[in-house]
Coordinates of C-alpha atoms in Angstrom, one line a residue:
M195 CA 0.0 0.0 0.0
D196 CA 1.6 3.3 -1.1
A197 CA 1.3 6.7 0.6
V198 CA -1.9 7.9 -1.1
E199 CA -3.7 4.6 -0.6
R200 CA -2.8 4.7 3.1
V201 CA -4.2 8.2 3.4
V202 CA -7.4 7.2 1.6
A203 CA -7.8 4.2 3.9
Q204 CA -7.3 6.4 7.0
I205 CA -9.9 8.8 5.7
Q206 CA -12.4 5.9 5.2
G207 CA -11.8 4.7 8.7
L208 CA -11.6 8.0 10.6
S209 CA -14.6 10.0 9.4
S210 CA -17.3 9.2 12.0
S211 CA -16.7 10.3 15.6
V212 CA -15.3 13.7 16.8
A213 CA -12.2 11.9 18.3
D214 CA -11.6 10.1 14.9
L215 CA -11.9 13.4 13.0
N216 CA -9.4 15.1 15.3
Q217 CA -7.0 12.3 14.7
L218 CA -7.6 12.5 11.0
V219 CA -6.8 16.2 10.9
H220 CA -3.4 15.4 12.4
I221 CA -2.8 12.7 9.9
L222 CA -3.9 14.8 6.9
K223 CA -1.6 17.7 7.9
Q224 CA 1.4 15.3 8.1
S225 CA 0.5 13.8 4.7
E226 CA 0.1 17.0 2.7
D227 CA 3.6 16.8 1.2
S228 CA 3.2 13.3 0.0
L229 CA -0.2 14.1 -1.5
R230 CA 1.3 17.0 -3.4
L231 CA 4.0 14.8 -4.8
N232 CA 1.2 12.4 -6.1
S233 CA -1.3 15.1 -7.1
S234 CA -1.6 13.7 -10.7
R235 CA -2.9 10.4 -9.2
L236 CA -5.5 11.9 -7.0
P237 CA -8.5 11.9 -9.5
S238 CA -8.6 8.1 -9.4
F239 CA -9.1 8.1 -5.6
F240 CA -12.1 10.4 -5.4
S241 CA -14.4 7.6 -6.4
H242 CA -13.2 5.7 -3.3
L243 CA -14.6 8.4 -1.0
D244 CA -18.1 9.8 -0.4
P245 CA -18.1 13.6 0.1
S246 CA -21.2 13.3 2.3
I247 CA -19.4 11.0 4.7
H248 CA -15.6 11.6 4.2
S249 CA -15.9 15.4 3.8
L250 CA -12.7 16.4 5.7
G251 CA -10.5 14.0 3.9
Y252 CA -12.1 14.7 0.5
L253 CA -11.5 18.4 1.1
Y254 CA -7.8 17.8 1.7
L255 CA -7.5 15.8 -1.5
L256 CA -9.5 18.5 -3.4
D257 CA -7.2 21.2 -2.0
V258 CA -4.1 19.5 -3.4
Y259 CA -5.7 18.5 -6.7
T260 CA -7.2 21.9 -7.5
S261 CA -4.1 23.9 -6.7
S262 CA -2.8 23.3 -10.3
V263 CA -5.5 22.7 -12.9
S264 CA -5.2 23.0 -16.7
R265 CA -7.9 24.4 -18.9
D266 CA -8.6 20.9 -20.2
E267 CA -9.3 19.7 -16.6
A268 CA -11.5 22.7 -15.7
N269 CA -14.8 21.2 -16.5
D270 CA -14.1 18.0 -14.5
V271 CA -12.9 20.1 -11.6
I272 CA -16.1 22.2 -11.7
L273 CA -18.3 19.1 -11.5
L274 CA -16.2 17.5 -8.8
V275 CA -16.2 20.6 -6.5
A276 CA -19.8 21.4 -7.1
R277 CA -20.7 17.9 -6.0
F278 CA -18.5 18.2 -3.0
I279 CA -20.0 21.6 -1.9
N280 CA -23.5 20.3 -2.2
S281 CA -22.8 17.1 -0.3
C282 CA -20.2 17.9 2.3
I283 CA -20.9 17.9 6.1
V284 CA -20.7 21.3 7.7
E285 CA -19.1 20.1 10.9
Q286 CA -16.2 18.4 9.0
I287 CA -15.4 21.3 6.6
R288 CA -15.3 23.7 9.5
L289 CA -12.3 21.8 10.8
A290 CA -10.4 23.1 7.8
P291 CA -12.2 26.4 6.8
H292 CA -9.2 27.9 5.0
K293 CA -8.9 24.9 2.7
F294 CA -12.6 25.0 2.0
I295 CA -12.4 28.7 1.1
C296 CA -9.4 28.0 -1.2
V297 CA -11.1 25.2 -3.0
C298 CA -14.2 27.4 -3.5
K299 CA -12.2 30.3 -4.8
R300 CA -10.5 28.0 -7.3
F301 CA -13.9 26.7 -8.3
K302 CA -15.0 30.4 -9.0
D303 CA -11.8 30.9 -11.1
Q304 CA -12.6 27.8 -13.2
V305 CA -16.2 28.8 -14.0
I306 CA -15.0 32.3 -15.0
L307 CA -12.2 30.7 -17.1
L308 CA -14.7 28.7 -19.0
E309 CA -17.0 31.8 -19.3
T310 CA -19.8 30.0 -17.6
P311 CA -20.3 32.0 -14.3
M312 CA -23.9 30.9 -13.9
R313 CA -22.7 27.4 -13.3
G314 CA -21.0 28.5 -10.1
V315 CA -23.8 30.7 -8.5
A316 CA -25.9 28.1 -6.8
S317 CA -22.9 26.1 -5.4
M318 CA -21.2 29.3 -4.1
L319 CA -24.3 30.3 -2.3
T320 CA -24.5 26.8 -0.7
A321 CA -20.8 27.2 0.2
I322 CA -21.4 30.5 2.0
R323 CA -24.3 29.1 4.0
K324 CA -22.2 26.1 5.0
I325 CA -19.1 27.9 6.1
R326 CA -20.5 31.0 7.8
P327 CA -21.2 30.8 11.5
S328 CA -24.4 33.0 11.0
S329 CA -26.1 35.2 8.5
E330 CA -24.4 38.2 10.2
H331 CA -20.9 36.9 9.3
L332 CA -19.2 38.1 6.1
T333 CA -17.0 35.4 4.7
A334 CA -14.2 35.5 2.1
L335 CA -16.6 33.8 -0.3
H336 CA -19.3 36.6 -0.3
P337 CA -17.4 38.8 -2.8
D338 CA -16.7 35.8 -5.1
F339 CA -20.4 34.8 -5.1
L340 CA -21.5 38.4 -5.9
L341 CA -19.0 38.6 -8.7
L342 CA -20.4 35.4 -10.3
C343 CA -23.9 36.9 -9.9
I344 CA -22.8 40.0 -11.8
L345 CA -21.0 38.1 -14.6
G346 CA -24.0 35.8 -14.9
K347 CA -26.5 38.6 -14.6
C348 CA -28.2 36.7 -11.7
Y349 CA -28.9 39.9 -9.8
K350 CA -31.9 38.7 -7.8
V351 CA -30.0 35.8 -6.4
G352 CA -27.2 38.1 -5.4
L353 CA -29.7 40.4 -3.7
S354 CA -30.8 37.5 -1.4
V355 CA -27.4 37.7 0.3
I356 CA -27.1 41.5 0.2
K357 CA -30.3 41.7 2.3
D358 CA -28.5 40.1 5.3
D359 CA -27.2 42.5 7.9
V360 CA -23.5 42.0 8.4
F361 CA -21.7 42.7 11.7
E362 CA -18.8 40.2 11.6
I363 CA -15.9 40.8 9.2
E364 CA -12.7 38.8 8.9
Q365 CA -10.8 40.9 6.3
P366 CA -11.3 44.5 5.3
K367 CA -10.8 43.7 1.6
D368 CA -13.8 41.3 1.8
L369 CA -16.0 44.2 3.0
F370 CA -14.8 46.6 0.3
L371 CA -15.5 44.0 -2.5
Y372 CA -18.8 42.9 -1.0
C373 CA -20.2 46.4 -0.8
Y374 CA -18.8 47.3 -4.3
Y375 CA -20.2 44.2 -6.0
G376 CA -23.4 44.5 -4.0
G377 CA -23.7 48.1 -5.2
M378 CA -23.3 46.9 -8.8
I379 CA -26.0 44.3 -8.3
C380 CA -28.4 46.9 -6.9
I381 CA -27.6 49.2 -9.9
G382 CA -28.5 46.3 -12.2
L383 CA -31.8 45.9 -10.4
K384 CA -32.3 49.7 -10.3
K385 CA -32.4 49.6 -6.5
F386 CA -30.5 52.9 -6.4
E387 CA -31.1 53.7 -2.7
K388 CA -29.5 50.4 -1.6
A389 CA -26.8 50.8 -4.2
L390 CA -25.9 54.2 -2.7
E391 CA -25.8 52.8 0.8
L392 CA -23.4 50.0 -0.2
L393 CA -21.1 52.3 -2.3
H394 CA -21.1 54.9 0.5
N395 CA -19.9 52.1 2.8
V396 CA -16.9 51.6 0.5
V397 CA -16.0 55.2 0.1
T398 CA -16.3 56.0 3.9
A399 CA -14.7 52.8 5.2
P400 CA -11.5 53.1 7.3
M401 CA -8.4 53.0 5.1
S402 CA -4.8 54.0 5.6
I403 CA -4.0 54.2 1.9
L404 CA -6.4 54.8 -1.0
N405 CA -7.4 51.6 -2.8
A406 CA -8.7 51.0 -6.3
I407 CA -12.0 49.6 -5.1
A408 CA -12.8 52.9 -3.3
V409 CA -12.0 54.9 -6.4
E410 CA -14.3 52.8 -8.6
A411 CA -17.0 52.9 -5.9
Y412 CA -16.8 56.7 -5.8
K413 CA -17.2 57.0 -9.5
K414 CA -20.4 54.9 -9.4
Y415 CA -21.6 56.7 -6.3
I416 CA -21.4 60.0 -8.1
M417 CA -23.4 58.7 -11.1
V418 CA -26.1 56.9 -9.0
S419 CA -26.5 60.0 -6.9
L420 CA -27.3 62.0 -10.1
I421 CA -29.7 59.3 -11.4
H422 CA -31.5 58.8 -8.1
H423 CA -31.4 62.2 -6.5
G424 CA -30.7 64.5 -9.4
Q425 CA -27.7 66.0 -7.5
F426 CA -24.4 65.2 -6.0
S427 CA -22.5 66.7 -3.0
T428 CA -18.7 66.6 -2.9
N429 CA -18.8 66.9 0.9
F430 CA -17.7 63.8 2.8
P431 CA -19.1 62.7 6.2
K432 CA -16.7 63.5 9.1
Y433 CA -16.0 59.8 9.7
T434 CA -14.5 59.3 6.2
S435 CA -10.8 58.6 6.3
S436 CA -8.5 61.6 5.7
V437 CA -6.8 59.7 2.8
A438 CA -10.2 59.3 1.0
Q439 CA -11.1 62.9 1.6
R440 CA -7.8 64.1 0.3
S441 CA -7.3 61.8 -2.7
L442 CA -10.6 60.5 -4.1
K443 CA -11.4 63.7 -6.0
N444 CA -8.0 63.5 -7.8
F445 CA -8.8 60.1 -9.4
T446 CA -12.4 60.9 -10.3
Q447 CA -12.2 64.3 -11.9
V448 CA -14.1 63.5 -15.1
Y449 CA -17.0 62.2 -13.0
L450 CA -17.0 65.3 -10.8
E451 CA -17.1 67.4 -14.0
L452 CA -20.0 65.2 -15.2
A453 CA -21.9 66.1 -12.0
N454 CA -21.2 69.8 -12.6
S455 CA -22.5 69.6 -16.2
Y456 CA -25.6 67.7 -15.0
T457 CA -26.3 70.3 -12.3
N458 CA -26.2 73.1 -14.9
G459 CA -29.2 71.4 -16.5
N460 CA -28.3 72.1 -20.1
I461 CA -28.9 68.8 -21.9
A462 CA -26.9 69.7 -25.1
D463 CA -23.8 70.6 -23.0
L464 CA -24.1 67.4 -21.0
E465 CA -24.4 65.2 -24.1
M466 CA -21.4 67.1 -25.6
F467 CA -19.4 66.5 -22.4
V468 CA -20.2 62.8 -22.5
Q469 CA -19.2 62.5 -26.1
R470 CA -15.9 64.2 -25.5
N471 CA -15.1 61.9 -22.6
K472 CA -16.7 58.7 -24.1
E473 CA -13.4 56.8 -24.3
K474 CA -12.7 57.4 -20.6
F475 CA -16.1 56.2 -19.5
E476 CA -15.8 53.2 -21.8
A477 CA -12.3 52.3 -20.3
D478 CA -14.0 52.3 -16.9
N479 CA -16.9 50.2 -18.1
N480 CA -19.2 53.0 -17.0
L481 CA -20.6 54.2 -20.3
G482 CA -23.9 52.4 -19.7
L483 CA -24.3 54.1 -16.4
V484 CA -23.3 57.5 -17.8
K485 CA -26.1 57.0 -20.4
Q486 CA -28.5 56.5 -17.6
V487 CA -27.3 59.8 -16.1
V488 CA -28.0 61.6 -19.4
S489 CA -31.5 59.9 -19.6
S490 CA -32.3 61.0 -16.1
I491 CA -31.7 64.7 -16.8
Y492 CA -34.6 64.6 -19.2
K493 CA -36.8 63.2 -16.5
R494 CA -35.5 65.8 -14.0
N495 CA -36.3 68.6 -16.4
I496 CA -39.7 67.3 -17.1
Q497 CA -40.4 67.1 -13.4
R498 CA -39.4 70.7 -12.9
L499 CA -41.6 71.8 -15.8
T500 CA -44.7 69.9 -14.7
Q501 CA -44.3 71.1 -11.1
T502 CA -44.4 74.7 -12.5
Y503 CA -46.7 74.3 -15.5
L504 CA -49.5 71.9 -14.9
T505 CA -51.1 72.2 -18.4
L506 CA -48.1 71.7 -20.7
S507 CA -48.7 69.5 -23.8
L508 CA -46.3 66.7 -24.7
Q509 CA -45.1 68.8 -27.6
D510 CA -44.4 71.7 -25.3
I511 CA -42.4 69.4 -23.0
A512 CA -40.5 68.0 -26.0
N513 CA -39.6 71.5 -27.2
I514 CA -38.5 72.8 -23.8
V515 CA -36.6 69.7 -22.6
Q516 CA -34.9 69.3 -26.0
L517 CA -36.5 66.0 -27.0
N518 CA -37.0 65.0 -30.6
S519 CA -40.7 64.6 -30.6
A520 CA -43.9 64.6 -28.5
K521 CA -43.8 60.7 -28.7
E522 CA -40.4 60.7 -27.0
A523 CA -41.7 63.0 -24.3
E524 CA -44.6 60.7 -23.8
M525 CA -42.2 57.7 -23.4
H526 CA -40.2 59.6 -20.7
V527 CA -43.4 60.6 -18.8
L528 CA -44.8 57.1 -18.9
Q529 CA -41.5 55.7 -17.6
M530 CA -41.6 58.2 -14.8
V531 CA -45.2 57.2 -13.9
Y532 CA -44.3 53.5 -14.0
R533 CA -41.3 54.0 -11.6
T534 CA -43.3 56.1 -9.2
C535 CA -46.1 53.5 -9.1
G536 CA -43.6 50.6 -9.0

């Protein structure tokens, strides 16, 4: 019996009681080097183990096997890890939480590599629910799950996790990414108030040096403020870190200029500004959101008009707000009514 066969036999024999599992943890830690030396042979041993019974040992083998995966093996790895996530015993995987998180992150990488993010959404949600101590706990898997939801456009599934109140955080970066991706999901669902809350959390979170996530969040915060409130304030809350207050404006100048142009209320000037800076917005993958900003200024101007003049015709609105036709004005008004009623 060689080294791998011995480990598999010990996994089979020591996966029942708490005392056995504690002994197995010790054996598996000592066996990691030999498992890595034999990583190419591991696939043939998975069939000898049941992930719903031998979860801890199965996890150790998966951790070694998935640490180096070729593109040709990606599909097999996805199926193997998905089966494990759905079948594994919570009490056993929590004996090696770091390994479980590593395996799940590699799983996320593989579904993205194959450009099939939707394949990972359900399994990652299951993984979160199994590894977290409570719904108030933010895990390292939350951002990865939300990223898959964004890439797969499964926004409503992502929202199911965003609704949980979070009070326990392990790593600051997880919070930054969780709130940033959460904000993007809420933007996709046009839940702008919640998006602003999440993006605000990123911008105002404690930080000793400015990070790229905060910069991107601030760009989106500016645009969503314009879409949802029709205005944007450059003033930061007092609890915002000094580094954010000093530096964020330097990295988001074109978006602050967008806000100024929007506030002036001249649609032609705003559209011209957007056209001049189109490449910058495209490079940030924000052109779609910028177009929503432009669309919202028509609605803001219509609101101002109808608050002042109650008997304006659609053609009057089109002329004043600089729309092409009465039909286009009607479309904007109907969208405004729909959103108010919705």
